[in-house]
Amino acid sequence: GSEKNFSEATGALADLTARRNTLERAAREQTARMTRLERDAAFLSFERTINPVPLGYPIHAFIAVHLQQKILASVVHELAKIPEVVQAHGLSGPVDLFVSVVCRDTADLFRVDDSILSIAGVERTETSLSMGELIPFRLRPLLERAPS
């Protein structure tokens, strides 16, 4: 009886030790991966996860900005001063900047567009109202494809 119990206990202990070692190895590998991602600046600002709608900004629009290329840096500097500008991308092709804005209502959108148009060097804008986000910002498919 007691030899059998001792043998079963020893087997259970060996199994638990193997499981612990597997978990520790997985935790070390995950920590190393997260450290590499952090080192490579893969983690962006927490602000990307905040929904502007509960903050009072239900309108989302995209503004294509045409400008004098030689003063791009000063235009971007002035755009950054407009709180409703949540993101801007420099583009190749006929549009110079693609600006994402959030606004309280359409009158607010008109004001924001006017603020952009008043920046020295901005020649014209084309505004498109977002009718809805069809594919939310995502990276999970890329993370799932990425090597460990």
mmCIF file of C-alpha atoms in Angstrom:
data_model
loop_
_atom_site.group_PDB
_atom_site.id
_atom_site.type_symbol
_atom_site.label_atom_id
_atom_site.label_comp_id
_atom_site.label_asym_id
_atom_site.label_seq_id
_atom_site.Cartn_x
_atom_site.Cartn_y
_atom_site.Cartn_z
ATOM 1 C CA GLY A 1 0.000 0.000 0.000
ATOM 2 C CA SER A 2 2.454 2.679 1.098
ATOM 3 C CA GLU A 3 4.953 1.851 -1.693
ATOM 4 C CA LYS A 4 2.138 2.272 -4.234
ATOM 5 C CA ASN A 5 1.105 5.614 -2.649
ATOM 6 C CA PHE A 6 4.745 6.751 -2.611
ATOM 7 C CA SER A 7 5.163 5.739 -6.263
ATOM 8 C CA GLU A 8 1.955 7.575 -7.243
ATOM 9 C CA ALA A 9 3.021 10.670 -5.277
ATOM 10 C CA THR A 10 6.480 10.596 -6.894
ATOM 11 C CA GLY A 11 4.883 10.311 -10.354
ATOM 12 C CA ALA A 12 2.490 13.179 -9.602
ATOM 13 C CA LEU A 13 5.393 15.307 -8.349
ATOM 14 C CA ALA A 14 7.405 14.568 -11.507
ATOM 15 C CA ASP A 15 4.370 15.510 -13.628
ATOM 16 C CA LEU A 16 3.880 18.776 -11.717
ATOM 17 C CA THR A 17 7.589 19.589 -12.033
ATOM 18 C CA ALA A 18 7.466 19.010 -15.800
ATOM 19 C CA ARG A 19 4.373 21.208 -16.114
ATOM 20 C CA ARG A 20 5.998 23.950 -14.029
ATOM 21 C CA ASN A 21 9.130 23.818 -16.202
ATOM 22 C CA THR A 22 6.987 24.055 -19.349
ATOM 23 C CA LEU A 23 5.090 27.066 -17.957
ATOM 24 C CA GLU A 24 8.309 28.764 -16.871
ATOM 25 C CA ARG A 25 9.846 28.234 -20.330
ATOM 26 C CA ALA A 26 6.701 29.604 -22.025
ATOM 27 C CA ALA A 27 6.708 32.620 -19.684
ATOM 28 C CA ARG A 28 10.397 33.298 -20.446
ATOM 29 C CA GLU A 29 9.740 33.043 -24.200
ATOM 30 C CA GLN A 30 6.723 35.374 -23.948
ATOM 31 C CA THR A 31 8.695 37.861 -21.841
ATOM 32 C CA ALA A 32 11.529 37.798 -24.387
ATOM 33 C CA ARG A 33 9.050 38.391 -27.239
ATOM 34 C CA MET A 34 7.410 41.298 -25.408
ATOM 35 C CA THR A 35 10.850 42.763 -24.639
ATOM 36 C CA ARG A 36 11.813 42.550 -28.346
ATOM 37 C CA LEU A 37 8.513 44.175 -29.384
ATOM 38 C CA GLU A 38 9.018 46.975 -26.855
ATOM 39 C CA ARG A 39 12.635 47.486 -27.979
ATOM 40 C CA ASP A 40 11.460 47.676 -31.615
ATOM 41 C CA ALA A 41 8.814 50.307 -30.679
ATOM 42 C CA ALA A 42 5.896 48.036 -31.581
ATOM 43 C CA PHE A 43 3.729 49.406 -28.780
ATOM 44 C CA LEU A 44 1.965 52.640 -29.639
ATOM 45 C CA SER A 45 0.329 55.238 -27.468
ATOM 46 C CA PHE A 46 -2.536 54.152 -25.217
ATOM 47 C CA GLU A 47 -4.531 57.034 -26.777
ATOM 48 C CA ARG A 48 -5.263 54.806 -29.793
ATOM 49 C CA THR A 49 -7.654 52.782 -27.626
ATOM 50 C CA ILE A 50 -9.774 55.738 -26.484
ATOM 51 C CA ASN A 51 -13.131 56.213 -28.209
ATOM 52 C CA PRO A 52 -13.761 59.939 -28.940
ATOM 53 C CA VAL A 53 -17.578 59.519 -29.051
ATOM 54 C CA PRO A 54 -18.134 59.430 -25.250
ATOM 55 C CA LEU A 55 -15.840 62.481 -25.035
ATOM 56 C CA GLY A 56 -18.373 64.403 -27.129
ATOM 57 C CA TYR A 57 -16.861 63.925 -30.593
ATOM 58 C CA PRO A 58 -19.249 61.695 -32.593
ATOM 59 C CA ILE A 59 -18.263 63.074 -36.017
ATOM 60 C CA HIS A 60 -15.210 61.543 -37.702
ATOM 61 C CA ALA A 61 -13.999 62.964 -40.992
ATOM 62 C CA PHE A 62 -11.029 62.698 -43.308
ATOM 63 C CA ILE A 63 -9.584 65.831 -44.839
ATOM 64 C CA ALA A 64 -7.359 65.657 -47.894
ATOM 65 C CA VAL A 65 -5.001 68.629 -47.745
ATOM 66 C CA HIS A 66 -3.264 70.132 -50.772
ATOM 67 C CA LEU A 67 -0.331 72.353 -49.864
ATOM 68 C CA GLN A 68 2.913 73.931 -50.975
ATOM 69 C CA GLN A 69 5.404 71.089 -50.450
ATOM 70 C CA LYS A 70 8.295 73.352 -49.465
ATOM 71 C CA ILE A 71 6.552 74.280 -46.204
ATOM 72 C CA LEU A 72 5.268 70.842 -45.251
ATOM 73 C CA ALA A 73 6.995 70.885 -41.840
ATOM 74 C CA SER A 74 5.417 74.188 -40.792
ATOM 75 C CA VAL A 75 1.961 73.043 -41.964
ATOM 76 C CA VAL A 76 2.305 69.835 -39.923
ATOM 77 C CA HIS A 77 3.456 71.889 -36.926
ATOM 78 C CA GLU A 78 0.340 74.093 -37.192
ATOM 79 C CA LEU A 79 -1.966 71.071 -37.738
ATOM 80 C CA ALA A 80 -0.672 69.565 -34.487
ATOM 81 C CA LYS A 81 -1.998 72.625 -32.646
ATOM 82 C CA ILE A 82 -5.596 71.785 -33.642
ATOM 83 C CA PRO A 83 -6.957 69.452 -30.910
ATOM 84 C CA GLU A 84 -9.536 67.838 -33.226
ATOM 85 C CA VAL A 85 -6.757 66.600 -35.542
ATOM 86 C CA VAL A 86 -6.229 63.066 -34.254
ATOM 87 C CA GLN A 87 -3.886 61.818 -36.971
ATOM 88 C CA ALA A 88 -2.202 62.937 -40.184
ATOM 89 C CA HIS A 89 -0.347 61.053 -42.892
ATOM 90 C CA GLY A 90 1.889 62.390 -45.633
ATOM 91 C CA LEU A 91 0.954 60.854 -48.966
ATOM 92 C CA SER A 92 2.404 60.337 -52.395
ATOM 93 C CA GLY A 93 0.162 61.274 -55.305
ATOM 94 C CA PRO A 94 -2.131 64.257 -55.825
ATOM 95 C CA VAL A 95 -3.018 64.714 -52.118
ATOM 96 C CA ASP A 96 -0.230 65.888 -49.820
ATOM 97 C CA LEU A 97 -1.706 65.139 -46.388
ATOM 98 C CA PHE A 98 -4.536 62.915 -45.224
ATOM 99 C CA VAL A 99 -5.841 64.266 -41.928
ATOM 100 C CA SER A 100 -8.203 62.446 -39.588
ATOM 101 C CA VAL A 101 -10.357 64.720 -37.414
ATOM 102 C CA VAL A 102 -13.089 64.278 -34.826
ATOM 103 C CA CYS A 103 -15.746 66.936 -34.199
ATOM 104 C CA ARG A 104 -18.782 67.642 -32.028
ATOM 105 C CA ASP A 105 -21.114 68.278 -34.993
ATOM 106 C CA THR A 106 -21.033 69.423 -38.617
ATOM 107 C CA ALA A 107 -20.683 73.096 -37.607
ATOM 108 C CA ASP A 108 -17.612 72.083 -35.597
ATOM 109 C CA LEU A 109 -16.297 70.195 -38.643
ATOM 110 C CA PHE A 110 -16.766 73.349 -40.728
ATOM 111 C CA ARG A 111 -14.759 75.311 -38.111
ATOM 112 C CA VAL A 112 -11.972 72.704 -38.021
ATOM 113 C CA ASP A 113 -11.769 72.634 -41.824
ATOM 114 C CA ASP A 114 -11.582 76.443 -41.828
ATOM 115 C CA SER A 115 -8.759 76.272 -39.250
ATOM 116 C CA ILE A 116 -6.832 73.956 -41.556
ATOM 117 C CA LEU A 117 -7.493 76.170 -44.571
ATOM 118 C CA SER A 118 -6.196 79.202 -42.653
ATOM 119 C CA ILE A 119 -2.741 77.613 -42.189
ATOM 120 C CA ALA A 120 -0.152 79.371 -44.362
ATOM 121 C CA GLY A 121 0.742 77.128 -47.294
ATOM 122 C CA VAL A 122 -2.520 75.138 -47.374
ATOM 123 C CA GLU A 123 -4.027 75.630 -50.829
ATOM 124 C CA ARG A 124 -7.260 73.661 -50.492
ATOM 125 C CA THR A 125 -8.965 70.800 -48.677
ATOM 126 C CA GLU A 126 -11.449 68.081 -49.553
ATOM 127 C CA THR A 127 -13.498 66.777 -46.643
ATOM 128 C CA SER A 128 -15.134 63.350 -46.467
ATOM 129 C CA LEU A 129 -17.403 62.422 -43.587
ATOM 130 C CA SER A 130 -16.914 58.925 -42.203
ATOM 131 C CA MET A 131 -20.194 57.026 -42.393
ATOM 132 C CA GLY A 132 -18.888 54.322 -40.068
ATOM 133 C CA GLU A 133 -15.811 52.293 -39.251
ATOM 134 C CA LEU A 134 -16.131 49.048 -41.185
ATOM 135 C CA ILE A 135 -12.837 47.454 -40.160
ATOM 136 C CA PRO A 136 -11.560 48.735 -36.805
ATOM 137 C CA PHE A 137 -7.823 49.261 -36.359
ATOM 138 C CA ARG A 138 -6.359 45.815 -35.897
ATOM 139 C CA LEU A 139 -3.053 44.042 -35.794
ATOM 140 C CA ARG A 140 -4.061 40.663 -34.377
ATOM 141 C CA PRO A 141 -3.796 38.910 -37.779
ATOM 142 C CA LEU A 142 -0.219 40.218 -38.138
ATOM 143 C CA LEU A 143 0.658 39.272 -34.563
ATOM 144 C CA GLU A 144 -0.650 35.770 -35.189
ATOM 145 C CA ARG A 145 1.547 35.533 -38.327
ATOM 146 C CA ALA A 146 4.642 37.025 -36.705
ATOM 147 C CA PRO A 147 7.441 34.695 -35.652
ATOM 148 C CA SER A 148 7.697 34.184 -31.888
#
